[in-house]
PDB file of C-alpha atoms in Angstrom:
ATOM      1  CA  UNK N   1       4.411   4.913 -10.852  1.00 50.00           C
ATOM      2  CA  UNK N   2       1.340   4.206 -13.047  1.00 58.00           C
ATOM      3  CA  UNK N   3      -1.454   4.627  -9.982  1.00 56.00           C
ATOM      4  CA  UNK N   4       0.064   7.624  -8.543  1.00 73.00           C
ATOM      5  CA  UNK N   5      -3.117   9.978  -8.059  1.00 91.00           C
ATOM      6  CA  UNK N   6      -5.473   9.151  -6.083  1.00 94.00           C
ATOM      7  CA  UNK N   7      -9.288  10.477  -8.148  1.00 94.00           C
ATOM      8  CA  UNK N   8     -11.405   9.986  -6.072  1.00 95.00           C
ATOM      9  CA  UNK N   9     -12.758   8.675  -2.366  1.00 96.00           C
ATOM     10  CA  UNK N  10     -15.751   6.878  -0.477  1.00 96.00           C
ATOM     11  CA  UNK N  11     -16.177   6.013   2.891  1.00 96.00           C
ATOM     12  CA  UNK N  12     -18.554   3.353   4.530  1.00 96.00           C
ATOM     13  CA  UNK N  13     -18.523   3.723   8.577  1.00 96.00           C
ATOM     14  CA  UNK N  14     -20.967   0.577   8.492  1.00 96.00           C
ATOM     15  CA  UNK N  15     -18.816  -1.422   7.123  1.00 96.00           C
ATOM     16  CA  UNK N  16     -15.908   0.748   7.697  1.00 96.00           C
ATOM     17  CA  UNK N  17     -13.857   0.833   5.108  1.00 96.00           C
ATOM     18  CA  UNK N  18     -12.698   3.351   2.415  1.00 97.00           C
ATOM     19  CA  UNK N  19     -12.176   2.967  -1.435  1.00 97.00           C
ATOM     20  CA  UNK N  20      -9.500   5.228  -3.161  1.00 96.00           C
ATOM     21  CA  UNK N  21      -9.735   5.257  -6.751  1.00 95.00           C
ATOM     22  CA  UNK N  22      -6.512   5.834  -8.583  1.00 94.00           C
ATOM     23  CA  UNK N  23      -6.699   8.009 -12.198  1.00 92.00           C
ATOM     24  CA  UNK N  24      -5.933   4.532 -13.418  1.00 89.00           C
ATOM     25  CA  UNK N  25      -9.068   3.348 -12.462  1.00 91.00           C
ATOM     26  CA  UNK N  26      -7.656   0.810 -10.194  1.00 92.00           C
ATOM     27  CA  UNK N  27      -9.899   1.269  -6.696  1.00 95.00           C
ATOM     28  CA  UNK N  28      -7.942   0.194  -3.079  1.00 95.00           C
ATOM     29  CA  UNK N  29      -9.987  -0.738  -0.194  1.00 96.00           C
ATOM     30  CA  UNK N  30      -8.755  -0.308   3.150  1.00 95.00           C
ATOM     31  CA  UNK N  31     -10.319  -0.567   6.495  1.00 96.00           C
ATOM     32  CA  UNK N  32     -10.329   1.872   9.059  1.00 95.00           C
ATOM     33  CA  UNK N  33      -8.076   0.015  11.438  1.00 94.00           C
ATOM     34  CA  UNK N  34      -5.559  -0.632   8.925  1.00 94.00           C
ATOM     35  CA  UNK N  35      -5.418   2.957   9.430  1.00 93.00           C
ATOM     36  CA  UNK N  36      -5.742   3.564  13.067  1.00 92.00           C
ATOM     37  CA  UNK N  37      -9.306   4.873  12.641  1.00 94.00           C
ATOM     38  CA  UNK N  38     -11.339   4.054  15.547  1.00 94.00           C
ATOM     39  CA  UNK N  39     -14.452   6.288  15.061  1.00 94.00           C
ATOM     40  CA  UNK N  40     -16.229   7.024  12.082  1.00 96.00           C
ATOM     41  CA  UNK N  41     -15.674   9.072   9.453  1.00 97.00           C
ATOM     42  CA  UNK N  42     -17.411  12.270   8.366  1.00 96.00           C
ATOM     43  CA  UNK N  43     -15.873  13.262   5.064  1.00 96.00           C
ATOM     44  CA  UNK N  44     -13.050  12.718   2.931  1.00 97.00           C
ATOM     45  CA  UNK N  45     -11.152  14.238  -0.212  1.00 96.00           C
ATOM     46  CA  UNK N  46      -8.664  14.322  -2.467  1.00 95.00           C
ATOM     47  CA  UNK N  47      -6.186  17.064  -1.501  1.00 94.00           C
ATOM     48  CA  UNK N  48      -6.245  19.776  -4.294  1.00 92.00           C
ATOM     49  CA  UNK N  49      -2.752  21.185  -2.335  1.00 93.00           C
ATOM     50  CA  UNK N  50      -1.088  18.303  -3.582  1.00 92.00           C
ATOM     51  CA  UNK N  51      -2.309  17.951  -6.517  1.00 90.00           C
ATOM     52  CA  UNK N  52      -4.104  14.270  -5.675  1.00 90.00           C
ATOM     53  CA  UNK N  53      -0.859  13.207  -3.634  1.00 93.00           C
ATOM     54  CA  UNK N  54      -3.080  12.635  -0.646  1.00 95.00           C
ATOM     55  CA  UNK N  55      -6.468  12.216   1.140  1.00 95.00           C
ATOM     56  CA  UNK N  56      -8.132  14.145   3.742  1.00 96.00           C
ATOM     57  CA  UNK N  57      -9.810  12.431   6.497  1.00 96.00           C
ATOM     58  CA  UNK N  58     -12.022  14.013   8.583  1.00 96.00           C
ATOM     59  CA  UNK N  59     -13.557  12.244  11.566  1.00 96.00           C
ATOM     60  CA  UNK N  60     -16.796  12.535  13.264  1.00 95.00           C
ATOM     61  CA  UNK N  61     -14.556  14.315  16.334  1.00 95.00           C
ATOM     62  CA  UNK N  62     -13.746  17.672  14.144  1.00 94.00           C
ATOM     63  CA  UNK N  63      -9.962  16.193  13.855  1.00 95.00           C
ATOM     64  CA  UNK N  64      -8.610  15.897  10.326  1.00 95.00           C
ATOM     65  CA  UNK N  65      -5.867  13.938   8.881  1.00 94.00           C
ATOM     66  CA  UNK N  66      -3.905  13.302   5.544  1.00 94.00           C
ATOM     67  CA  UNK N  67      -3.123  10.339   3.904  1.00 94.00           C
ATOM     68  CA  UNK N  68      -0.378   9.858   1.403  1.00 94.00           C
ATOM     69  CA  UNK N  69      -1.357   8.198  -1.575  1.00 93.00           C
ATOM     70  CA  UNK N  70       0.506   5.062  -1.817  1.00 92.00           C
ATOM     71  CA  UNK N  71      -0.797   4.177   1.308  1.00 94.00           C
ATOM     72  CA  UNK N  72      -3.590   2.328   0.692  1.00 94.00           C
ATOM     73  CA  UNK N  73      -1.667   0.172  -1.967  1.00 93.00           C
ATOM     74  CA  UNK N  74       0.733  -0.729   0.538  1.00 92.00           C
ATOM     75  CA  UNK N  75      -1.983  -1.563   3.248  1.00 93.00           C
ATOM     76  CA  UNK N  76      -3.180  -3.621   0.161  1.00 92.00           C
ATOM     77  CA  UNK N  77      -0.059  -5.022  -0.774  1.00 90.00           C
ATOM     78  CA  UNK N  78      -0.438  -4.199  -4.302  1.00 91.00           C
ATOM     79  CA  UNK N  79       1.933  -6.139  -6.474  1.00 88.00           C
ATOM     80  CA  UNK N  80       2.383  -3.535  -9.199  1.00 86.00           C
ATOM     81  CA  UNK N  81       3.266  -1.390  -6.323  1.00 88.00           C
ATOM     82  CA  UNK N  82       5.395  -3.619  -4.225  1.00 87.00           C
ATOM     83  CA  UNK N  83       7.347  -4.206  -7.842  1.00 85.00           C
ATOM     84  CA  UNK N  84       7.805  -1.152  -8.488  1.00 85.00           C
ATOM     85  CA  UNK N  85       8.843  -0.154  -4.767  1.00 87.00           C
ATOM     86  CA  UNK N  86      11.648  -3.117  -4.875  1.00 86.00           C
ATOM     87  CA  UNK N  87      12.880  -1.639  -8.676  1.00 87.00           C
ATOM     88  CA  UNK N  88      12.878   1.586  -7.051  1.00 88.00           C
ATOM     89  CA  UNK N  89      15.170   0.525  -3.979  1.00 89.00           C
ATOM     90  CA  UNK N  90      17.385  -1.558  -6.429  1.00 89.00           C
ATOM     91  CA  UNK N  91      17.816   1.225  -8.676  1.00 91.00           C
ATOM     92  CA  UNK N  92      18.972   3.848  -5.853  1.00 92.00           C
ATOM     93  CA  UNK N  93      21.296   0.610  -4.369  1.00 93.00           C
ATOM     94  CA  UNK N  94      22.777   0.582  -8.315  1.00 93.00           C
ATOM     95  CA  UNK N  95      22.993   5.105  -8.109  1.00 94.00           C
ATOM     96  CA  UNK N  96      24.939   5.299  -4.976  1.00 95.00           C
ATOM     97  CA  UNK N  97      27.182   2.445  -5.515  1.00 95.00           C
ATOM     98  CA  UNK N  98      27.949   3.830  -8.846  1.00 94.00           C
ATOM     99  CA  UNK N  99      28.619   7.715  -7.176  1.00 94.00           C
ATOM    100  CA  UNK N 100      30.867   6.083  -4.274  1.00 95.00           C
ATOM    101  CA  UNK N 101      33.023   3.443  -6.800  1.00 94.00           C
ATOM    102  CA  UNK N 102      32.750   6.799  -9.059  1.00 94.00           C
ATOM    103  CA  UNK N 103      32.029   4.580 -12.356  1.00 93.00           C
ATOM    104  CA  UNK N 104      30.985   6.236 -15.390  1.00 92.00           C
ATOM    105  CA  UNK N 105      28.135   5.512 -16.959  1.00 91.00           C
ATOM    106  CA  UNK N 106      30.340   5.510 -20.682  1.00 93.00           C
ATOM    107  CA  UNK N 107      31.906   2.431 -18.824  1.00 94.00           C
ATOM    108  CA  UNK N 108      28.662   0.835 -18.315  1.00 93.00           C
ATOM    109  CA  UNK N 109      27.491   0.785 -21.090  1.00 93.00           C
ATOM    110  CA  UNK N 110      30.254  -0.224 -22.616  1.00 94.00           C
ATOM    111  CA  UNK N 111      30.512  -3.470 -20.566  1.00 92.00           C
ATOM    112  CA  UNK N 112      26.492  -4.080 -20.842  1.00 90.00           C
ATOM    113  CA  UNK N 113      26.723  -3.440 -24.877  1.00 91.00           C
ATOM    114  CA  UNK N 114      24.339  -0.419 -24.934  1.00 90.00           C
ATOM    115  CA  UNK N 115      24.104   3.057 -24.936  1.00 91.00           C
ATOM    116  CA  UNK N 116      24.978   5.885 -22.563  1.00 90.00           C
ATOM    117  CA  UNK N 117      21.165   7.233 -23.012  1.00 91.00           C
ATOM    118  CA  UNK N 118      20.013   3.267 -22.098  1.00 90.00           C
ATOM    119  CA  UNK N 119      21.994   3.624 -18.747  1.00 91.00           C
ATOM    120  CA  UNK N 120      20.138   7.084 -18.132  1.00 91.00           C
ATOM    121  CA  UNK N 121      16.910   5.799 -18.615  1.00 89.00           C
ATOM    122  CA  UNK N 122      17.346   2.566 -15.994  1.00 89.00           C
ATOM    123  CA  UNK N 123      18.948   4.940 -13.675  1.00 90.00           C
ATOM    124  CA  UNK N 124      15.809   7.466 -13.767  1.00 87.00           C
ATOM    125  CA  UNK N 125      13.371   7.064 -11.142  1.00 76.00           C
ATOM    126  CA  UNK N 126      10.737   9.055 -12.997  1.00 73.00           C
ATOM    127  CA  UNK N 127      10.995   6.557 -15.914  1.00 76.00           C
ATOM    128  CA  UNK N 128       8.922   3.515 -14.480  1.00 70.00           C
ATOM    129  CA  UNK N 129       9.576   0.815 -17.094  1.00 76.00           C
ATOM    130  CA  UNK N 130      12.342  -1.048 -16.258  1.00 76.00           C
ATOM    131  CA  UNK N 131      14.542  -3.887 -18.225  1.00 79.00           C
ATOM    132  CA  UNK N 132      15.246  -6.058 -14.674  1.00 81.00           C
ATOM    133  CA  UNK N 133      17.883  -8.143 -16.828  1.00 85.00           C
ATOM    134  CA  UNK N 134      19.860  -5.062 -16.879  1.00 87.00           C
ATOM    135  CA  UNK N 135      19.635  -3.772 -13.471  1.00 88.00           C
ATOM    136  CA  UNK N 136      20.314  -6.832 -12.763  1.00 89.00           C
ATOM    137  CA  UNK N 137      23.744  -6.898 -15.004  1.00 90.00           C
ATOM    138  CA  UNK N 138      24.494  -3.748 -13.537  1.00 92.00           C
ATOM    139  CA  UNK N 139      24.250  -4.712  -9.702  1.00 92.00           C
ATOM    140  CA  UNK N 140      26.861  -7.337 -10.657  1.00 92.00           C
ATOM    141  CA  UNK N 141      29.037  -5.624 -12.341  1.00 92.00           C
ATOM    142  CA  UNK N 142      29.295  -3.148  -9.625  1.00 93.00           C
ATOM    143  CA  UNK N 143      30.141  -6.393  -7.714  1.00 92.00           C
ATOM    144  CA  UNK N 144      26.673  -6.158  -5.865  1.00 92.00           C
ATOM    145  CA  UNK N 145      24.859  -9.415  -4.908  1.00 89.00           C
ATOM    146  CA  UNK N 146      21.232  -9.614  -5.321  1.00 85.00           C
ATOM    147  CA  UNK N 147      19.117 -11.433  -3.200  1.00 83.00           C
ATOM    148  CA  UNK N 148      16.146 -12.777  -4.394  1.00 78.00           C
ATOM    149  CA  UNK N 149      13.427 -15.010  -2.010  1.00 79.00           C
ATOM    150  CA  UNK N 150      10.185 -15.807  -2.125  1.00 80.00           C
ATOM    151  CA  UNK N 151       8.011 -16.512   1.115  1.00 82.00           C
ATOM    152  CA  UNK N 152       4.702 -17.005   2.224  1.00 83.00           C
ATOM    153  CA  UNK N 153       3.009 -13.177   2.937  1.00 72.00           C
ATOM    154  CA  UNK N 154       2.522 -12.753   6.267  1.00 67.00           C
TER     155      UNK N 154
END
């Protein structure tokens, strides 16, 4: 994910918010209540042990807790994060089905009229830029039916 690492964070006890800024420059604001925090915060820090993949929070009573990098994105319903999460789920389902059905990636590449390397890239979770059309074709080839739904957000 492009916004994977936390660059910095600030808190405001008056507004009861934490603003997390990612290395891409993207700021995401979350309210204490969304995190289940009922008291003021004493300090926040980017956790060095996780190399920016979590945020440390120290409450006024001395209790410390940690928040994973993607929690603010999920709470804020960040569109890029939600899309990437859906693509990762689809890719994982496709990989699992390929393993269960024992279908070779070469066969999939031949059916899609593309290279083995392209199929490998499509199924690699570390590569973020995916071609949804080709993922859809692979899913259909494997007998999977994708059900796209559009509904009002909660």
